[in-house]
Short mmCIF file of C-alpha atoms in Angstrom, two decimals:
data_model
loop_
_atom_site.label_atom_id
_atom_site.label_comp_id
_atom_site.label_asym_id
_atom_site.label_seq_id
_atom_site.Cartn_x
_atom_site.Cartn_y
_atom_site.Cartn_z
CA UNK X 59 34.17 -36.60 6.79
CA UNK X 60 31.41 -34.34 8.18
CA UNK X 61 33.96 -31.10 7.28
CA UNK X 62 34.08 -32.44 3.74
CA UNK X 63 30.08 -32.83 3.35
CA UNK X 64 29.80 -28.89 5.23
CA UNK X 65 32.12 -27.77 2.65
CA UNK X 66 30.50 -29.99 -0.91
CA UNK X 67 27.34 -28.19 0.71
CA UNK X 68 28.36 -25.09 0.81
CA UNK X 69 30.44 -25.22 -2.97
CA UNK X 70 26.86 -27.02 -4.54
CA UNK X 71 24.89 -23.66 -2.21
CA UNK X 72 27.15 -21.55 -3.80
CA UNK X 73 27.11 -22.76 -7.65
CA UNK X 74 23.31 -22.69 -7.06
CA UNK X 75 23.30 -18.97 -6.31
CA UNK X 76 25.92 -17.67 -8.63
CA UNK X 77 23.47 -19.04 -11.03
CA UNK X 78 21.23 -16.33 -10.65
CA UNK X 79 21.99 -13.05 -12.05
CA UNK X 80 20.55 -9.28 -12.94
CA UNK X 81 19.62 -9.65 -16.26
CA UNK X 82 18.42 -6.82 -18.37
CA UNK X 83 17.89 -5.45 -22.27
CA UNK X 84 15.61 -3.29 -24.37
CA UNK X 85 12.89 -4.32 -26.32
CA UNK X 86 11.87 -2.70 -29.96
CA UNK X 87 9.49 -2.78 -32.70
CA UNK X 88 10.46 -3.86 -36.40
CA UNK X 89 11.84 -0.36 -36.84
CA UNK X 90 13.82 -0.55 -34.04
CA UNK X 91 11.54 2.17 -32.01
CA UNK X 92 11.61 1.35 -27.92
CA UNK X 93 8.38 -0.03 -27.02
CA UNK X 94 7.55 0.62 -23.32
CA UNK X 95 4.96 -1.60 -21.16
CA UNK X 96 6.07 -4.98 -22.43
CA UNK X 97 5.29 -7.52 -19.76
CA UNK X 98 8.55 -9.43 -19.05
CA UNK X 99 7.98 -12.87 -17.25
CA UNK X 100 10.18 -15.20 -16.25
CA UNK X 101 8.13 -18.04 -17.59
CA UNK X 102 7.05 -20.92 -15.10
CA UNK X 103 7.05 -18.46 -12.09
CA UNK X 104 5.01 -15.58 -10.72
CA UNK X 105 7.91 -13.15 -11.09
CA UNK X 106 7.96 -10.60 -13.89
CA UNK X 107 8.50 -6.89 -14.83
CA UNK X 108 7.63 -4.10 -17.46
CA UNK X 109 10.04 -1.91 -19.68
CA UNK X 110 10.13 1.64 -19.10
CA UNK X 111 9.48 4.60 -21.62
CA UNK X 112 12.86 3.93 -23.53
CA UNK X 113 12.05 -0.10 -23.80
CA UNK X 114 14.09 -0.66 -20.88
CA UNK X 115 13.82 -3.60 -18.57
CA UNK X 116 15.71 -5.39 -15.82
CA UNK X 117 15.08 -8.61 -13.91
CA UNK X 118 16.70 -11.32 -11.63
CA UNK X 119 17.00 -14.72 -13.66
CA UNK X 120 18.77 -18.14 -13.51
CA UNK X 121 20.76 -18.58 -16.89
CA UNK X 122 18.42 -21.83 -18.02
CA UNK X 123 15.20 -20.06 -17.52
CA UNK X 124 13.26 -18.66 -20.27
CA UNK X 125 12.17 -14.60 -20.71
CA UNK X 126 8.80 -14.19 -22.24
CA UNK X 127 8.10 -11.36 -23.38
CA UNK X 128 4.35 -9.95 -24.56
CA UNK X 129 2.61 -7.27 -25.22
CA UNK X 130 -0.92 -5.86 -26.84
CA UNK X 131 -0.17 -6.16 -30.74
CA UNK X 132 2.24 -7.99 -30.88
CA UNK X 133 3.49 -11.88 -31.22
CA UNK X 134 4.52 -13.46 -27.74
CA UNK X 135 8.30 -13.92 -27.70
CA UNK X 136 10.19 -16.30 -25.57
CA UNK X 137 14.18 -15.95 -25.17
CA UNK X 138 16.44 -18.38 -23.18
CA UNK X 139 18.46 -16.33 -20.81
CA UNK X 140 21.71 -18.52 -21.47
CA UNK X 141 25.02 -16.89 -20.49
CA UNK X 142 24.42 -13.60 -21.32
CA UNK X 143 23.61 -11.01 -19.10
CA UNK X 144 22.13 -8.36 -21.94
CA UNK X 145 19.04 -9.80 -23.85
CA UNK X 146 17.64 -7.38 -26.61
CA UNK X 147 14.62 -8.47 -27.94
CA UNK X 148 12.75 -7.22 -31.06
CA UNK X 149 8.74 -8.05 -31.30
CA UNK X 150 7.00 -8.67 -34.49
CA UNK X 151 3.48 -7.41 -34.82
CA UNK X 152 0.67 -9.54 -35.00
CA UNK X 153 -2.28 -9.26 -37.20
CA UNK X 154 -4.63 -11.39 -35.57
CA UNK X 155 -8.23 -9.80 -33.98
CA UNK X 156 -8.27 -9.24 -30.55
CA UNK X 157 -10.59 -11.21 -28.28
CA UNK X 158 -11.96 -8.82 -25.63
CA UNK X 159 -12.48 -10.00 -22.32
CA UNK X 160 -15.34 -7.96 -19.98
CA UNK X 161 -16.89 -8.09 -17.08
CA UNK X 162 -20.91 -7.57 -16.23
CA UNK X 163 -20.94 -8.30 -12.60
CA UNK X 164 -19.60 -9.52 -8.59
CA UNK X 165 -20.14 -12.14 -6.69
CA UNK X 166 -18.10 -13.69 -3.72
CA UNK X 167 -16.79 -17.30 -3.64
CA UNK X 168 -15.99 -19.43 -1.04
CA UNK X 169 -11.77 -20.33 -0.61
CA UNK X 170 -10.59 -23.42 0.87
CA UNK X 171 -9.58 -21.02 4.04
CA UNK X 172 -12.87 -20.54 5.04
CA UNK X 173 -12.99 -17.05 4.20
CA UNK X 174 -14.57 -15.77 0.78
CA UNK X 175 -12.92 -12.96 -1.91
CA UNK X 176 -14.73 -11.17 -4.67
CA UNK X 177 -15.37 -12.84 -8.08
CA UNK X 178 -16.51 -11.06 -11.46
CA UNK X 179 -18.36 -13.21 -13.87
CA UNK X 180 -16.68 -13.03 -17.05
CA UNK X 181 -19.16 -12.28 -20.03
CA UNK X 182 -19.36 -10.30 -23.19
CA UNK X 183 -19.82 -6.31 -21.78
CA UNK X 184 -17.53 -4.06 -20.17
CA UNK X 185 -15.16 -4.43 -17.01
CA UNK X 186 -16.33 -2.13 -14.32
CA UNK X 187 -17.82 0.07 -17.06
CA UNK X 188 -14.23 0.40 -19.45
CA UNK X 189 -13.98 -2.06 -22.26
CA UNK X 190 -10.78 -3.59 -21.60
CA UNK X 191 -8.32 -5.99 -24.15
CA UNK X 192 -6.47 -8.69 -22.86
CA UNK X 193 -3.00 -7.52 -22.02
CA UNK X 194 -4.67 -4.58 -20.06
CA UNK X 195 -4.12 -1.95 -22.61
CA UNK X 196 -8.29 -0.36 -23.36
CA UNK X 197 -7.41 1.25 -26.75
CA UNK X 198 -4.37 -0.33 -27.81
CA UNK X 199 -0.51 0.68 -27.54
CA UNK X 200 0.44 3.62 -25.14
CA UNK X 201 -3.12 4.61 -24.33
CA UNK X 202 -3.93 4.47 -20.59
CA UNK X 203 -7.15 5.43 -19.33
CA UNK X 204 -8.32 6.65 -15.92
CA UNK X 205 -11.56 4.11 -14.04
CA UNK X 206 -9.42 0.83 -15.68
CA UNK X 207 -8.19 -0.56 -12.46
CA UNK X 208 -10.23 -1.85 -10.44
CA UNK X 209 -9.83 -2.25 -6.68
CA UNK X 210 -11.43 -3.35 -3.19
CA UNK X 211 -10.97 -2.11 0.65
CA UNK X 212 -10.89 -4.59 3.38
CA UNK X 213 -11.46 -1.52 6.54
CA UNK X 214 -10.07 -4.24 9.73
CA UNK X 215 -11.04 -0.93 12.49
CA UNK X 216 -15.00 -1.57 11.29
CA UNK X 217 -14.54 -5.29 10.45
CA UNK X 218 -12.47 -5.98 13.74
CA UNK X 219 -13.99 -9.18 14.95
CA UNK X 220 -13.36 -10.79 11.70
CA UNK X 221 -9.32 -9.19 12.04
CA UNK X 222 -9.33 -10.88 15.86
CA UNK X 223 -9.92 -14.11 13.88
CA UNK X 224 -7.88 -13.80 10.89
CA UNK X 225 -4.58 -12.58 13.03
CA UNK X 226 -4.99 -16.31 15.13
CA UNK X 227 -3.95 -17.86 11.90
CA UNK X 228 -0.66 -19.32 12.39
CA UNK X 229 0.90 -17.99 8.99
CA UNK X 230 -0.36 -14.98 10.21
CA UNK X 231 0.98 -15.26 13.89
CA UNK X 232 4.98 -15.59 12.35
CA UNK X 233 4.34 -12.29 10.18
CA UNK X 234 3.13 -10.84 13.28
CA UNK X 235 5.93 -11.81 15.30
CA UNK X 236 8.22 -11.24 12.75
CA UNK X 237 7.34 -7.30 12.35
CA UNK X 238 6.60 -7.06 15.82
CA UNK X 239 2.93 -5.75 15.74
CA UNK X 240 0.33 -6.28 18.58
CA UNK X 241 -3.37 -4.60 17.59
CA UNK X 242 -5.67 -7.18 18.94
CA UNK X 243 -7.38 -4.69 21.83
CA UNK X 244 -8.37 -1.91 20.36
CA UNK X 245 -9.74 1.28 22.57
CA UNK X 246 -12.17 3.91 20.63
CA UNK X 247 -11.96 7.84 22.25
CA UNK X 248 -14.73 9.95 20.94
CA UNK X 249 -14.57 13.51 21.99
CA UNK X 250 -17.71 15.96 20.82
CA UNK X 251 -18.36 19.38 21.71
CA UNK X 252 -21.57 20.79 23.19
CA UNK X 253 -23.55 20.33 19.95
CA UNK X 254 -22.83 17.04 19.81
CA UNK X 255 -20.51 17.70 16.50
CA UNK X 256 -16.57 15.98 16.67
CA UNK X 257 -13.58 18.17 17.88
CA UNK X 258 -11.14 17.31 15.34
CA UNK X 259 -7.40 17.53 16.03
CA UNK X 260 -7.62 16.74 19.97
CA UNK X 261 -4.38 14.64 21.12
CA UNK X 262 -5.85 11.63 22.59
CA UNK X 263 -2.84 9.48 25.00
CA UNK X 264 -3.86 6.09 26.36
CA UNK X 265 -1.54 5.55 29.56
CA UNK X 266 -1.13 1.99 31.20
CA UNK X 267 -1.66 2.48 35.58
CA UNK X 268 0.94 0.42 36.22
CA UNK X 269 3.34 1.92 38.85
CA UNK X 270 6.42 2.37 36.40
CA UNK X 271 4.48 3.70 33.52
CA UNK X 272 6.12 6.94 32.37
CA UNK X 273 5.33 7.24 28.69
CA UNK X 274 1.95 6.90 26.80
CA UNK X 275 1.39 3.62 25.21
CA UNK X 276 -0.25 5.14 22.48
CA UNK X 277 -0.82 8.66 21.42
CA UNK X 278 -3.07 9.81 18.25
CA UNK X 279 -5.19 12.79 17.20
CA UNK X 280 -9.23 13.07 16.83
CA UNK X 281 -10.23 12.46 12.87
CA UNK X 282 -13.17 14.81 11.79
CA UNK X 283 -15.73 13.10 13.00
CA UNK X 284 -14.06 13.61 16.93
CA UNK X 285 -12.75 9.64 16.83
CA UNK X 286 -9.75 7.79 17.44
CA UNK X 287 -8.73 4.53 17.99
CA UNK X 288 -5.79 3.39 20.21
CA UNK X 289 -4.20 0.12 21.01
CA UNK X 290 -3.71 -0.99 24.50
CA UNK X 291 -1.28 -3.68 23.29
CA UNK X 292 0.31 -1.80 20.32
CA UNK X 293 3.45 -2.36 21.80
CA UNK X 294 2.94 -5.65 23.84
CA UNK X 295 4.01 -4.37 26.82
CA UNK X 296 2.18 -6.33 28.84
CA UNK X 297 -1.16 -6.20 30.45
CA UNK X 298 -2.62 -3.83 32.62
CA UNK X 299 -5.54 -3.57 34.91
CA UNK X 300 -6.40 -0.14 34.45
CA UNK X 301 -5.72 2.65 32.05
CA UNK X 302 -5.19 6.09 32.00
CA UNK X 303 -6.81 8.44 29.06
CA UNK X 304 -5.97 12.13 28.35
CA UNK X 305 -7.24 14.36 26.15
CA UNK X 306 -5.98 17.72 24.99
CA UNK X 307 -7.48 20.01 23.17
CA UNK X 308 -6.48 24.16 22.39
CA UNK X 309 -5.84 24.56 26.79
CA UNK X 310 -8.10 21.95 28.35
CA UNK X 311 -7.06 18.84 29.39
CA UNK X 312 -9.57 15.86 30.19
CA UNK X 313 -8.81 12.68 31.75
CA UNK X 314 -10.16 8.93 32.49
CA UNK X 315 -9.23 6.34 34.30
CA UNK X 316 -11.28 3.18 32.71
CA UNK X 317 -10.83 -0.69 33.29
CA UNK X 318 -8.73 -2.95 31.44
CA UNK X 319 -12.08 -4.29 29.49
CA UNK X 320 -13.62 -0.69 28.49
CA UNK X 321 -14.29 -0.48 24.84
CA UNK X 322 -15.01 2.94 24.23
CA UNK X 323 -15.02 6.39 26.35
CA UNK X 324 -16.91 9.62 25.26
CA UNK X 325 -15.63 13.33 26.42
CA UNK X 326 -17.13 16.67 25.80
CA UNK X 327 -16.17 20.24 25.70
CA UNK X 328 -17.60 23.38 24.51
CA UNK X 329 -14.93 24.46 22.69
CA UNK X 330 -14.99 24.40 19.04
CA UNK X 331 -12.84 22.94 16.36
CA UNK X 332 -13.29 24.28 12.54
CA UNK X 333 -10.52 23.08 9.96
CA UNK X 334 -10.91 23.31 5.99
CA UNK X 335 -7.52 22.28 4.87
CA UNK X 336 -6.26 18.41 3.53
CA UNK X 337 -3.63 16.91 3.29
CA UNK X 338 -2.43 14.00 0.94
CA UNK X 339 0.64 12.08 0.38
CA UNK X 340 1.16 9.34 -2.31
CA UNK X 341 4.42 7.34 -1.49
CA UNK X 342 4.85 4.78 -4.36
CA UNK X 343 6.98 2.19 -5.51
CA UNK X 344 9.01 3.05 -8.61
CA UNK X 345 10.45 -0.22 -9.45
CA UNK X 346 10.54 -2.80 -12.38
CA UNK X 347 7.66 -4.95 -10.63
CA UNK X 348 5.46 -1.92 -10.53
CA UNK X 349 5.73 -1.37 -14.41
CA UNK X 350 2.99 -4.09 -15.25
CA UNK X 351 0.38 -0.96 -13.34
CA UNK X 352 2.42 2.00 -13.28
CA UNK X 353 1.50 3.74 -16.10
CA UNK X 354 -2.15 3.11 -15.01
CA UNK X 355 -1.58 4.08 -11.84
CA UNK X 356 -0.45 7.07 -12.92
CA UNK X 357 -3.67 8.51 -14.94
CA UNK X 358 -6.07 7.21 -11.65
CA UNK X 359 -3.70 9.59 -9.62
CA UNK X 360 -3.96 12.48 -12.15
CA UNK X 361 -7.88 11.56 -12.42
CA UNK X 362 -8.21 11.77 -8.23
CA UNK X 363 -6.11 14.84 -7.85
CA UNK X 364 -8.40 16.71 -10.21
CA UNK X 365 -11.77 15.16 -8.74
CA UNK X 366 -10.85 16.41 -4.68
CA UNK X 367 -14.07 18.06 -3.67
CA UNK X 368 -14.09 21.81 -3.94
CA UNK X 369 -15.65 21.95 -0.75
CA UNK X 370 -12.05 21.76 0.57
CA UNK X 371 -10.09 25.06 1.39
CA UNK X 372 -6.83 24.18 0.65
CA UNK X 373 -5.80 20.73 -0.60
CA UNK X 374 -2.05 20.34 -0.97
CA UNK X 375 -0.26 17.34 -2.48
CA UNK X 376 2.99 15.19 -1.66
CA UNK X 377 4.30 13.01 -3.50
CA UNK X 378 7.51 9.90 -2.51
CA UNK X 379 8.33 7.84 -5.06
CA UNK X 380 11.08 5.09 -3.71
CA UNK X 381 13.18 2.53 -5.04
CA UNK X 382 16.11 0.47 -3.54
CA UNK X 383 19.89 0.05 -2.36
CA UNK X 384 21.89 0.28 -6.00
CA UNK X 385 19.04 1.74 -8.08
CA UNK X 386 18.99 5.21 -9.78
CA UNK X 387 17.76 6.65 -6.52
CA UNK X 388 16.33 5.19 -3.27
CA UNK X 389 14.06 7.72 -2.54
CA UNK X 390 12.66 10.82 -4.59
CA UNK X 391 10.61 13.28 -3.04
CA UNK X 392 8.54 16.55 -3.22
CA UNK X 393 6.88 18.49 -0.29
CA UNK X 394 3.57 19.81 -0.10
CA UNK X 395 2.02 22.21 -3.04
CA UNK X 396 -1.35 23.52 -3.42
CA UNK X 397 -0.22 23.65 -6.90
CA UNK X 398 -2.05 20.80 -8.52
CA UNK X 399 -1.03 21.15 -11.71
CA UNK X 400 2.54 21.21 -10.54
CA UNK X 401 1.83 17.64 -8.66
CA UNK X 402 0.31 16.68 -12.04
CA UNK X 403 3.60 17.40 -13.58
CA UNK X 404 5.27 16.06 -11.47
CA UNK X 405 3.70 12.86 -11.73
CA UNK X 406 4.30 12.91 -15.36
CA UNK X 407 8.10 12.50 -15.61
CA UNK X 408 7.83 9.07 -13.57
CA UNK X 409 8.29 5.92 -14.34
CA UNK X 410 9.34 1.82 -12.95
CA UNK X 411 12.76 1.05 -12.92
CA UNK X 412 15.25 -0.94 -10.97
CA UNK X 413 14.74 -3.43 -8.39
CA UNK X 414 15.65 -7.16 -9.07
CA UNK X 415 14.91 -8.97 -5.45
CA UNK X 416 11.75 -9.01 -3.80
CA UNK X 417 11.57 -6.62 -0.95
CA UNK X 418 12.16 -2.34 -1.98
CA UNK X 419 13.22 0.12 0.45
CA UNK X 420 9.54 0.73 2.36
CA UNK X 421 11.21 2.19 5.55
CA UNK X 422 13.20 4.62 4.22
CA UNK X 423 10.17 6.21 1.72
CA UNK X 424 8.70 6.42 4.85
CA UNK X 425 10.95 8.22 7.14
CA UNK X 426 11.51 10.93 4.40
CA UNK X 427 7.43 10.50 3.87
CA UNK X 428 6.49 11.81 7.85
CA UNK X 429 9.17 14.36 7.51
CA UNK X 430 7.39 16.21 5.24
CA UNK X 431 5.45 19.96 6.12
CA UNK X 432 2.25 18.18 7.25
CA UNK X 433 -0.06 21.03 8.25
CA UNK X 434 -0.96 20.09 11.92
CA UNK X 435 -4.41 21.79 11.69
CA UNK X 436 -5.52 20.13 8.51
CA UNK X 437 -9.24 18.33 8.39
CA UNK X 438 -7.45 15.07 7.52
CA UNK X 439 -3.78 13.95 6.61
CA UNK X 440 -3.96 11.14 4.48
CA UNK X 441 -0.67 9.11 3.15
CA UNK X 442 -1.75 6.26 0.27
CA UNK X 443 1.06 4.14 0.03
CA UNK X 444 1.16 2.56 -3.41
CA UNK X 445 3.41 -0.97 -3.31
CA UNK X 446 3.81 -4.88 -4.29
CA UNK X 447 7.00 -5.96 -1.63
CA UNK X 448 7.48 -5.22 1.55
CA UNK X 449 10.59 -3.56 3.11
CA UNK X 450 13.71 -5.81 3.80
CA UNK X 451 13.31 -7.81 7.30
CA UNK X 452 16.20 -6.69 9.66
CA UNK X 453 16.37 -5.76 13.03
CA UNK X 454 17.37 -1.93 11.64
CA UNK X 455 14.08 -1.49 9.26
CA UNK X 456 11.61 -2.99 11.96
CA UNK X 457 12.66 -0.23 14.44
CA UNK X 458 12.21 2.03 11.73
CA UNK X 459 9.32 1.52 10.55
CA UNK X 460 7.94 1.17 14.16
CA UNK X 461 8.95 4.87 14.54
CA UNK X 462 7.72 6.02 11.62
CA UNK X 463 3.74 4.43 12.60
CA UNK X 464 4.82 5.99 15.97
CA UNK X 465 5.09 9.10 14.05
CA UNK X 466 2.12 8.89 12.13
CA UNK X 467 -0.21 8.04 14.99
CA UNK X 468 0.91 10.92 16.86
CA UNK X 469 0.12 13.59 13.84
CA UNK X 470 -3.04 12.20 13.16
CA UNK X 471 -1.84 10.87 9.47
CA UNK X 472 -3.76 8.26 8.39
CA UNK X 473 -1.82 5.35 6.02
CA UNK X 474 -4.09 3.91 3.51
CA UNK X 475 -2.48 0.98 1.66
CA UNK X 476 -2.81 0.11 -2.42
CA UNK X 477 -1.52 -2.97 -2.69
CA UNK X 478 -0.56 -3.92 -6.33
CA UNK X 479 0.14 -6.96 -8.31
CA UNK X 480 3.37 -9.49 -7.59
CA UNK X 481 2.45 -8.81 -3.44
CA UNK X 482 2.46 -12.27 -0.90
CA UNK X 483 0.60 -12.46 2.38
CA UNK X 484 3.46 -10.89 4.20
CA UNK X 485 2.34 -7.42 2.37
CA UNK X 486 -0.89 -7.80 2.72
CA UNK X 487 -0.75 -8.05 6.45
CA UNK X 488 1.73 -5.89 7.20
CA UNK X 489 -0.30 -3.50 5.54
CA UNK X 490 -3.53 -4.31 6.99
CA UNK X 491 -0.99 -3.39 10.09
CA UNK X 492 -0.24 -0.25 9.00
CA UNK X 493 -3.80 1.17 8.06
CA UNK X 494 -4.71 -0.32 11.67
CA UNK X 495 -2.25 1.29 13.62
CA UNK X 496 -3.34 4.98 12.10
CA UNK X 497 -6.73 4.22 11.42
CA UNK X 498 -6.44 3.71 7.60
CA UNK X 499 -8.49 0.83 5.63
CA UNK X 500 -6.15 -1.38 3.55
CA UNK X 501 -7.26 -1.11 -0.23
CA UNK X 502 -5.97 -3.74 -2.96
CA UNK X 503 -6.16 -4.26 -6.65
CA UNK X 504 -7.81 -7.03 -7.93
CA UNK X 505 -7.69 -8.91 -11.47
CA UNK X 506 -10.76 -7.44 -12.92
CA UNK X 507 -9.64 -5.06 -14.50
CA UNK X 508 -7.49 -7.21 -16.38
CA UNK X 509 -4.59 -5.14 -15.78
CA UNK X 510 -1.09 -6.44 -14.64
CA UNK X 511 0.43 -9.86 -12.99
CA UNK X 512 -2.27 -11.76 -10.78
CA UNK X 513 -2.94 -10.09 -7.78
CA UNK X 514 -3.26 -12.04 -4.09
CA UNK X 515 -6.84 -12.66 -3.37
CA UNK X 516 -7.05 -10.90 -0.07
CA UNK X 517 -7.72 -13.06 3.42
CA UNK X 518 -11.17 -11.66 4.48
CA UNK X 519 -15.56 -13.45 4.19
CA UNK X 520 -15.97 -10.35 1.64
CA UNK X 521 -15.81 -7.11 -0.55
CA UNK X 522 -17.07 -5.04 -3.12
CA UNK X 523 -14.71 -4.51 -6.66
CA UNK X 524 -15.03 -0.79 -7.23
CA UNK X 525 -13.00 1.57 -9.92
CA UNK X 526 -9.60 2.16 -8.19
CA UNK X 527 -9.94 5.90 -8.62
CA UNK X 528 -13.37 6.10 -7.50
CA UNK X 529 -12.86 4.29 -4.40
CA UNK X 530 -10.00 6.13 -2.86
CA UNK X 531 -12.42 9.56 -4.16
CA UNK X 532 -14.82 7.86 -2.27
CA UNK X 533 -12.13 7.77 0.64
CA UNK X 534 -10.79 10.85 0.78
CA UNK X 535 -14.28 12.36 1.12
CA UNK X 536 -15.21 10.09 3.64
CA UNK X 537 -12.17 10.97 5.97
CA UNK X 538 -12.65 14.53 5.30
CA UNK X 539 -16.32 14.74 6.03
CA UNK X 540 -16.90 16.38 2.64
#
């Protein structure tokens, strides 16, 4: 009897799954001309994608849900799924007036956590300065403009008592144990030469005293202002009751041994440190999920890589666009240039594709991300990594992308987060993680804009709603000092 109910569970777990399958199409206008950066829900849940430049789209469904399908312009359009694996769709185009929907200022409101998230109030005006339609389109079909999305940063190194409180929520706690990341002590190194100005580039190792300790338990490099932060439990090895820390810098080494409760140690040397280059890497998502902001996303990056500060000797650009297992490629990638009209180009001929489940292939963007030519002398090394899902969980991907933050930290590259729409708490702290670790800040979009699926409401009391490409302008001159 028991074998029999095993195996009617296992035929009812199985009819259940087979249920859900890849289902994809292309949506056109009346004269049968693709339309790209339809919104494709699955209606009744949160997921959803966006067609591609030749009307393309492809999502996972069950066969008795319903598609809807909408888009600036044009009449809402739901489709039951049904057997059929290929849904075409054709939109009619609606003459009705469009209601605009703006924004005049920010508040904060309390959640039922305890903690607070920004607000806008919701009033005839403009949305962080850009008029904006509902369906997130400003001027209508196909036109994207640069300062539409809107964005906050949530910095957890400058904010870290609130992070010691937020991490003892148990939700929080599994993800933590799930990914394996320990940042609860955090140790900050400031080295200065004799002018009191920060040596930039100085490899900083924090050493436990324990008897058997043979390998650093951290090791990063100075930022341009002479700081780093370390981790004596970023790898939960166990306490310690003193610490070892070494400093090298061009053929001096310093060292201190400090207690087990020191906060922060100062060194000082009078040599010199002058560096005018920068470094930055965007690693982005490519998939369906992303389509709802890609498009977007793309004019803010064009707008940011024309804005970086002349001030800057050379500024070279990366860029890793990624995907997953089975799509058109997994990862895509192109090295450094000071050739910003090249990374401009570049940028161009990309769109969202592919996908269909939840998590994207995170790890592997960034293994092929830290490989790159990263000049070692640069002023700052900056990755932004642009997602909504988080990389599968398996024992294989953890370890990977434990090396890769080992990786990071060690080159001085700094991993600043955008987290887009679609994303659950498991993204959001795992890259809160990740801009810890390498002493990032973890920046989000946020509804205002009126761009895209709902985005999470981040766990912190409070922030500011800024214009996404002004903020990470505003970033990349703070980390390079210029």
């Amino acid at each position: 009897m028991k074998n029999q109910v095993l195996l009617f569970l296992l035929v009812f777990s199985l009819q259940g799954t087979a249920q859900e399958n890849l289902v994809s199409g292309v949506v056109t206008d009346a004269t049968n001309t693709p339309i790209p950066g339809v919104n494709v829900i699955v209606k009744g849940t949160s997921k959803g994608t966006q067609t591609n430049f030749d009307g393309q789209y492809s999502i996972v469904a069950q066969k008795d849900q319903i598609l809807v399908f909408s888009f600036i312009g044009f009449k809402t359009l739901e489709v039951k799924i049904g057997d059929s694996k290929t849904v075409n769709v054709q939109l009619e185009e609606s003459h009705e007036v469009l209601e605009e929907v703006v924004v005049m200022g920010y508040g904060t409101k309390k959640s039922e956590s305890g903690f607070s998230y920004a607000v806008a109030d919701v009033v005839e005006g403009k949305v962080a300065g850009v008029s904006v339609t509902k369906g997130g389109d400003p001027k209508g079909y196909g036109n994207y403009r640069s300062g539409t999305l809107t964005a906050g940063e949530i910095n957890d190194i400058e904010n870290f008592g609130e992070w010691q409180d937020i991490i003892r929520d148990k939700e929080f706690q599994i993800i933590k144990e799930n990914w394996g990341f320990h940042l609860e002590n955090k140790l900050i190194i400031t080295v200065k030469d004799k002018n009191g100005d920060g040596i930039n580039n100085a490899r900083v190792s924090l050493y436990s005293a324990n008897e058997h300790a043979t390998k650093p338990e951290m090791t990063t490099k100075t930022d341009v202002f002479g700081k780093s932060v370390l981790f004596k439990d970023v790898e939960c090895n166990g306490k310690s009751d003193y610490y070892y820390v070494q400093v090298i810098h061009k053929d001096k080494i310093f060292g201190k041994k400090i207690k087990s409760n020191v906060k922060e140690v100062d060194f000082s040397t009078e040599d010199l440190s002058s560096y005018n280059n920068l470094d930055i890497m965007f690693t982005i998502d490519a998939t369906g999920s992303m389509g709802d902001e890609m498009e977007y996303l793309k004019e803010e990056l064009r707008d940011i890589i024309g804005r970086i500060d002349n001030t800057v000797g050379e500024k070279r650009i990366a860029m890793t666009f990624y995907r997953d297992q089975g799509d058109e490629y997994v990862v895509k990638d192109f090295d450094f240039t000071s050739n910003l009209n090249e990374a401009q180009t570049i940028l161009d001929n990309q769109y969202a594709g592919g996908g269909g489940d939840y998590e994207e292939a995170v790890e592997k963007a960034m293994k092929i991300a830290m490989s790159k030519s990263w000049n070692a002398n640069a002023r700052a090394r900056l990755l932004f990594l642009l997602l909504d899902a988080p990389p599968h969980l398996t024992d294989e991907n953890i370890e990977t992308i434990h090396q890769q933050i080992k990786i990071a930290q060690k080159d001085g590259i700094k991993i600043i987060p955008i987290v887009a729409s679609g994303a659950d708490k498991t993204v959001e702290m795992l890259m809160r993680f990740f801009s810890i670790s390498t002493n990032g800040t973890y920046v989000f979009l946020t509804d205002d804009s009126g761009v895209g699926n709902p985005h999470l409401k981040p766990t912190t009391s409070k922030y500011e709603v800024e214009k996404l490409n002004d903020l990470i302008v505003r970033l990349i001159k703070k980390y390079a000092n210029v």
